CSV table of C-alpha atoms in Angstrom, one decimal:
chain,number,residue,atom,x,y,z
S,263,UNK,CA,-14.7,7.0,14.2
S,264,UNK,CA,-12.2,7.0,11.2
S,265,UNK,CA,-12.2,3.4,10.8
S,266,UNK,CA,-16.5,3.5,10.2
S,267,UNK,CA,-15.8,6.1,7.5
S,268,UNK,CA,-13.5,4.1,5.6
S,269,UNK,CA,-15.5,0.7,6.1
S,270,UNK,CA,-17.2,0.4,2.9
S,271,UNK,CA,-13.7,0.6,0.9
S,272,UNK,CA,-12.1,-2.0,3.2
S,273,UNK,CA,-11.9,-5.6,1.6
S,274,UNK,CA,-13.5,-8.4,3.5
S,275,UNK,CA,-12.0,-11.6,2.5
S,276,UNK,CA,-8.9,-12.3,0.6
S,277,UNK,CA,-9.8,-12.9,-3.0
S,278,UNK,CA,-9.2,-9.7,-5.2
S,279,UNK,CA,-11.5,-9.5,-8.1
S,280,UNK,CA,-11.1,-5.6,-9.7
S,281,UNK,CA,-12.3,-4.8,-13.4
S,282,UNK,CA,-8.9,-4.1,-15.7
S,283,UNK,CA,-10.7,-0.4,-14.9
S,284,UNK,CA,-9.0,2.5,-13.5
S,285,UNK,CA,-9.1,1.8,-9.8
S,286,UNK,CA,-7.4,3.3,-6.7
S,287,UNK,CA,-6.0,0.9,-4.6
S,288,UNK,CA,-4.6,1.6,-0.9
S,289,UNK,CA,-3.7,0.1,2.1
S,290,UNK,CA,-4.5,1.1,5.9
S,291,UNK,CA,-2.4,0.3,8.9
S,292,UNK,CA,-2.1,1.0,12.7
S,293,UNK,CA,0.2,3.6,11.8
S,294,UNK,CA,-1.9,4.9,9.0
S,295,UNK,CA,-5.1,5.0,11.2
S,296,UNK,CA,-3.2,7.2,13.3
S,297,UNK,CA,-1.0,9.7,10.8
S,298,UNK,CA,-4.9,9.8,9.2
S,299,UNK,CA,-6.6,11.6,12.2
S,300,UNK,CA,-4.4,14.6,12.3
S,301,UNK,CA,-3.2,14.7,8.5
S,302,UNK,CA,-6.5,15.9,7.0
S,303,UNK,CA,-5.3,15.3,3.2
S,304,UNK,CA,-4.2,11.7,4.1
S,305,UNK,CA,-7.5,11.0,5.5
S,306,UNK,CA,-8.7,12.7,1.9
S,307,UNK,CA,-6.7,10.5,0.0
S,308,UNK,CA,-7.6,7.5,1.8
S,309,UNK,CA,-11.6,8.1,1.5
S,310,UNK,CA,-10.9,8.6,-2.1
S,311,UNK,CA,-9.8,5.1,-2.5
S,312,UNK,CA,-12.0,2.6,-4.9
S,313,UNK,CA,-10.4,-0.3,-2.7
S,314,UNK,CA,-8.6,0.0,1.1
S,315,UNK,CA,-6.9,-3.1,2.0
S,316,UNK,CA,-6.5,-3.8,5.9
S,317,UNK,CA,-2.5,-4.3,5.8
S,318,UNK,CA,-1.9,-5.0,9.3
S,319,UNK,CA,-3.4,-6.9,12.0
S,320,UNK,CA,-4.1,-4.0,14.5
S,321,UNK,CA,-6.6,-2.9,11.8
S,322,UNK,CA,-8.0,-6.2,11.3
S,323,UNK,CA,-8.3,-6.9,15.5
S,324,UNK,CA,-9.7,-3.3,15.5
S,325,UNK,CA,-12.8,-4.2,13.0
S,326,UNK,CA,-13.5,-7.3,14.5
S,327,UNK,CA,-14.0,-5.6,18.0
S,328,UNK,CA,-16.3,-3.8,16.1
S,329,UNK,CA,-18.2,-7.2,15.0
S,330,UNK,CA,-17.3,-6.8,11.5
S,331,UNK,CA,-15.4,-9.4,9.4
S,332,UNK,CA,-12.0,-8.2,7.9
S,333,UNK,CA,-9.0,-10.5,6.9
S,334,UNK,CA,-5.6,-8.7,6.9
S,335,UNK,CA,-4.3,-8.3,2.9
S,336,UNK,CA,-1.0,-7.0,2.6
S,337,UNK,CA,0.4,-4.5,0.1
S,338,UNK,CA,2.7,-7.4,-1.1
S,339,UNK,CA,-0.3,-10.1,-1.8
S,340,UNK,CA,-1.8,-7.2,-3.6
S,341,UNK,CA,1.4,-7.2,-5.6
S,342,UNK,CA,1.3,-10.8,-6.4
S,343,UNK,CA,-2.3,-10.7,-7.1
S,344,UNK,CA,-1.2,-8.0,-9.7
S,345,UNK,CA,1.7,-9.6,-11.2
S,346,UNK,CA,0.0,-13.0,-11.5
S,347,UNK,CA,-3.2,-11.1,-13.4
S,348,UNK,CA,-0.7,-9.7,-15.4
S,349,UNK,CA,1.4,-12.9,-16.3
S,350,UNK,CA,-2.0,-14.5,-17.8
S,351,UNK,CA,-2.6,-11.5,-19.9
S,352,UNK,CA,0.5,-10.5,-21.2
S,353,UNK,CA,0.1,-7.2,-19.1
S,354,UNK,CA,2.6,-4.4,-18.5
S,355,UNK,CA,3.3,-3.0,-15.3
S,356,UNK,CA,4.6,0.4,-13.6
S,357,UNK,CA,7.6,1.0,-10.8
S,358,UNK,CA,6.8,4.5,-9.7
S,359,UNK,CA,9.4,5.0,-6.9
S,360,UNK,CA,12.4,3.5,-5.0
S,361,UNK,CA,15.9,4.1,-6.6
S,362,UNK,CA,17.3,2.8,-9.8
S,363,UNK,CA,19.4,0.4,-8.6
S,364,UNK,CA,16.7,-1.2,-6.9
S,365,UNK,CA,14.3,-0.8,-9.7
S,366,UNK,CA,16.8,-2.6,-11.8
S,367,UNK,CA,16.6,-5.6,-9.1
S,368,UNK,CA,13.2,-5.6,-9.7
S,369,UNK,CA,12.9,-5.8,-13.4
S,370,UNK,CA,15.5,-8.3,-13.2
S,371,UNK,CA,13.6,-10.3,-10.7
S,372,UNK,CA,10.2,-9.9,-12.7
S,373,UNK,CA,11.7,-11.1,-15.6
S,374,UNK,CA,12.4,-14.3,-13.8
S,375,UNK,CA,9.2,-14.9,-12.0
S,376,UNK,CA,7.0,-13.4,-14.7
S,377,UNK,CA,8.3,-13.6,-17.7
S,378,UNK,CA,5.0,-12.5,-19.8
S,379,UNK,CA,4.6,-9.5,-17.7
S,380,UNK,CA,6.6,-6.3,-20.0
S,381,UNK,CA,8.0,-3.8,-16.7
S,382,UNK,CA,8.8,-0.3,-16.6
S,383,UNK,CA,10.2,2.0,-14.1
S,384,UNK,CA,10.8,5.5,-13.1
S,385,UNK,CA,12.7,6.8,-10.4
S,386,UNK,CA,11.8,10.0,-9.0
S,387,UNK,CA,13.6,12.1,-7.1
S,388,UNK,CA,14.1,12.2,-3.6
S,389,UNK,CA,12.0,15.0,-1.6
S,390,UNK,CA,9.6,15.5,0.5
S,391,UNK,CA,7.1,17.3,-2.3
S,392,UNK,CA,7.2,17.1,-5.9
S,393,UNK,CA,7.0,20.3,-8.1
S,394,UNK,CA,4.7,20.9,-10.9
S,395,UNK,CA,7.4,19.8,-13.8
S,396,UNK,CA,8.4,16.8,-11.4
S,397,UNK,CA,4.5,15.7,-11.7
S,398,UNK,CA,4.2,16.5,-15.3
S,399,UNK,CA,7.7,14.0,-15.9
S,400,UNK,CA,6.6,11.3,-13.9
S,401,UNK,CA,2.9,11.6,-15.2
S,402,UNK,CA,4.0,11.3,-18.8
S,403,UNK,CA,6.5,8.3,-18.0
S,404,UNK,CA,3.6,6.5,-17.1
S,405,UNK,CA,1.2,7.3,-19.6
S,406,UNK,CA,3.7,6.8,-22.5
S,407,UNK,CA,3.3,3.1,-21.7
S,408,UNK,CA,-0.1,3.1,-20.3
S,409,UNK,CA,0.5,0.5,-18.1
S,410,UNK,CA,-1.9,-2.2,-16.6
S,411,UNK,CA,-1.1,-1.9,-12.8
S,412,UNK,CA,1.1,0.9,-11.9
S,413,UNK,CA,2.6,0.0,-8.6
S,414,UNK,CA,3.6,3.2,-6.5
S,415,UNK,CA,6.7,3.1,-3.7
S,416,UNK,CA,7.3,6.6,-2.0
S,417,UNK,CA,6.3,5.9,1.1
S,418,UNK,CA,3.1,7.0,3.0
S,419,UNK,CA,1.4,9.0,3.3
S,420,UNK,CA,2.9,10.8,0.3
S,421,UNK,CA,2.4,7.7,-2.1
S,422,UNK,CA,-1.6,7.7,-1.6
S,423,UNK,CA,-1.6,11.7,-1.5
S,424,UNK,CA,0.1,11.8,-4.9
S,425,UNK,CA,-2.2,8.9,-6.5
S,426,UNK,CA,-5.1,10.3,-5.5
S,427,UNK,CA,-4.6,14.1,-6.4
S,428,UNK,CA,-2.9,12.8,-9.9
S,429,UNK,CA,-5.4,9.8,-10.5
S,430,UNK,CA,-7.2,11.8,-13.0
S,431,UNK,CA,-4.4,12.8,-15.2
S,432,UNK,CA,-3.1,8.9,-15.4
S,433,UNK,CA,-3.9,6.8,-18.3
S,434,UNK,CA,-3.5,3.8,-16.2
S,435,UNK,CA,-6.1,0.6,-14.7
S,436,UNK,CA,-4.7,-0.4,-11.3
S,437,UNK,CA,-3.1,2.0,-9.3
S,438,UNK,CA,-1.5,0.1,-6.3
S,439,UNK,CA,0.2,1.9,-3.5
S,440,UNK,CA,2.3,-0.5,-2.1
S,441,UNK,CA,5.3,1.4,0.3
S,442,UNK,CA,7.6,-1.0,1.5
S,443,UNK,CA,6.6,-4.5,-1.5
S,444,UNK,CA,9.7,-2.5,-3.8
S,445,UNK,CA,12.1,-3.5,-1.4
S,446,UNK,CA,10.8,-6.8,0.1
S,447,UNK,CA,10.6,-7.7,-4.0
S,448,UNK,CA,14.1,-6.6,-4.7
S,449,UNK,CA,15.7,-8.0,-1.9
S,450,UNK,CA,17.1,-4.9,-0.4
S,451,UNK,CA,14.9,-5.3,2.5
S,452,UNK,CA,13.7,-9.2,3.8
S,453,UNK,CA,10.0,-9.3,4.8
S,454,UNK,CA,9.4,-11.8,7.7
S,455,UNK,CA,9.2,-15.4,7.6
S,456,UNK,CA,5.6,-17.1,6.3
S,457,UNK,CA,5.2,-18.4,9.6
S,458,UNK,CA,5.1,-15.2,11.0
S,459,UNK,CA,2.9,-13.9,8.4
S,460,UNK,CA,0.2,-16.6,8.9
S,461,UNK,CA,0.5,-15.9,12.9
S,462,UNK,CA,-0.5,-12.1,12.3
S,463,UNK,CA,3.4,-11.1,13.6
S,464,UNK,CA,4.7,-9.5,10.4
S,465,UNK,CA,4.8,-6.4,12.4
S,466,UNK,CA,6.9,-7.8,15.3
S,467,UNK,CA,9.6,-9.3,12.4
S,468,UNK,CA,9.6,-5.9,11.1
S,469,UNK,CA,10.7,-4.3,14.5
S,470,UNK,CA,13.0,-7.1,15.1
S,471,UNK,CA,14.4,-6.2,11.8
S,472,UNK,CA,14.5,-2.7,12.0
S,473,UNK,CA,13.9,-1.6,15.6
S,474,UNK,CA,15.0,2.2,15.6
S,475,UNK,CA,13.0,3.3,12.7
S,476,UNK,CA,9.7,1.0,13.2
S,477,UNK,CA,9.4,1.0,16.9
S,478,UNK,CA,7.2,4.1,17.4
S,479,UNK,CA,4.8,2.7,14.6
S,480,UNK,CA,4.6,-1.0,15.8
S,481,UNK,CA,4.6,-0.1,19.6
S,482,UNK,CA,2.8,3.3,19.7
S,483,UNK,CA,0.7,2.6,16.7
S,484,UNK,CA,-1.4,-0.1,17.6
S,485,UNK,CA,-2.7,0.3,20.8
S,486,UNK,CA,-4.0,3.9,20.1
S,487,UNK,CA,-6.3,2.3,17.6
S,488,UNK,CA,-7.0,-0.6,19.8
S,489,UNK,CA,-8.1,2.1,22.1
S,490,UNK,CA,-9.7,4.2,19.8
S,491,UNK,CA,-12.0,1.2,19.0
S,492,UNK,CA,-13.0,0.2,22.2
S,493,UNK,CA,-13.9,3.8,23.2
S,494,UNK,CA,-15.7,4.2,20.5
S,495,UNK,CA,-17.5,0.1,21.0
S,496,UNK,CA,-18.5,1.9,24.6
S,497,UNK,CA,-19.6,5.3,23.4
S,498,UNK,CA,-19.8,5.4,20.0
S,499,UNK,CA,-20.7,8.9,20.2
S,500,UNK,CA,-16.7,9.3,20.8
């Protein structure tokens, strides 16, 4: 089952505590799970992760029907783990992603709430693949600031694909893949209420929110894996 190959990069609690190293770090979803068992590269990608966080809480119900103990860590406490590491060393941090306006939003937001943290952005350009001189641009943006967390927006699974296969050339620690966190930080999109958070119903504020693009994922999503689990629980030969 996909979910046992990627157990031993999945977090179990919800204290981060990464070396200032170069590390990989991704998240896994309902949605995810399932774009990962026919997208071969994803699944790559994912596997070649130092660190897997279980953002959502059809991954998190799915581990624990297997009797294992996950807690769900989204991509945006990742971010704040990152930004407050960063405020109490004076680090500098990466936008990879998102357009310019909202990178501006960002910095300008950052600036406020973490006012020791130096920010840089780059926005690339919108397509589905990236050529070679669009990699070799974006590549050398980030290393001419050698940043201490690079934070990566362009959606997966093409954020995680392009960390992974470009990991090697970036003169970077943390590499965070974090999707969706650019918005919800600038504003441009509003991430559900805490209370919905702490209840494990991010997801459903997110379809209320945005119902024709997110249904499939939310609706679909989650109770193939759900399935896929308890299939696997009875036969795990499936």
């Amino acid at each position: 089952m996909l979910l046992n190959d990627l157990e031993k990069l999945i977090v179990s609690n919800t204290t981060l505590d990464l070396p200032n190293s170069k590390f990989l770090i991704t998240t896994i979803n309902a949605h995810s799970y399932n774009v990962a068992k026919t997208d071969k590269s994803f699944l790559t990608a994912l596997k070649g992760s130092d660190v897997l966080l279980a953002d959502g809480i059809g991954v998190v119900l799915a581990y624990r029907l297997l009797g294992k103990s996950v807690q769900k860590m989204a991509g945006a406490d990742l971010f704040k783990y990152e930004m407050e590491r960063l405020q109490e060393i004076n680090g500098t941090c990466f936008f990879l992603g998102s357009t310019q306006k909202t990178l501006e939003k960002i910095k300008e937001k950052a600036a406020k709430d973490y006012p020791n943290v130096k920010v840089y952005s780059y926005a690339p350009p919108y397509t589905n693949s990236f050529s070679a001189t669009e990699n070799a641009a974006m590549v050398d943006a980030i290393n001419a600031i050698r940043p201490d967390a690079l934070f990566i927006g362009l959606t997966a699974p093409k954020q995680e694909k392009w960390a992974f296969v470009q990991k090697e050339y970036l003169d970077v620690a943390h590499i965070c893949c974090i999707g969706a966190v650019f918005d919800f930080y600038a504003g441009t999109v509003k991430r559900p209420p805490q209370w919905m958070i702490g209840l494990g119903l991010e997801w459903l504020g997110r379809l209320i929110s945005e119902p024709q693009r997110l249904w499939k994922r939310y609706l679909l999503s989650s109770p193939v894996i759900l399935l896929d689990t308890l299939r696997h629980k009875i036969s795990p030969r499936i």
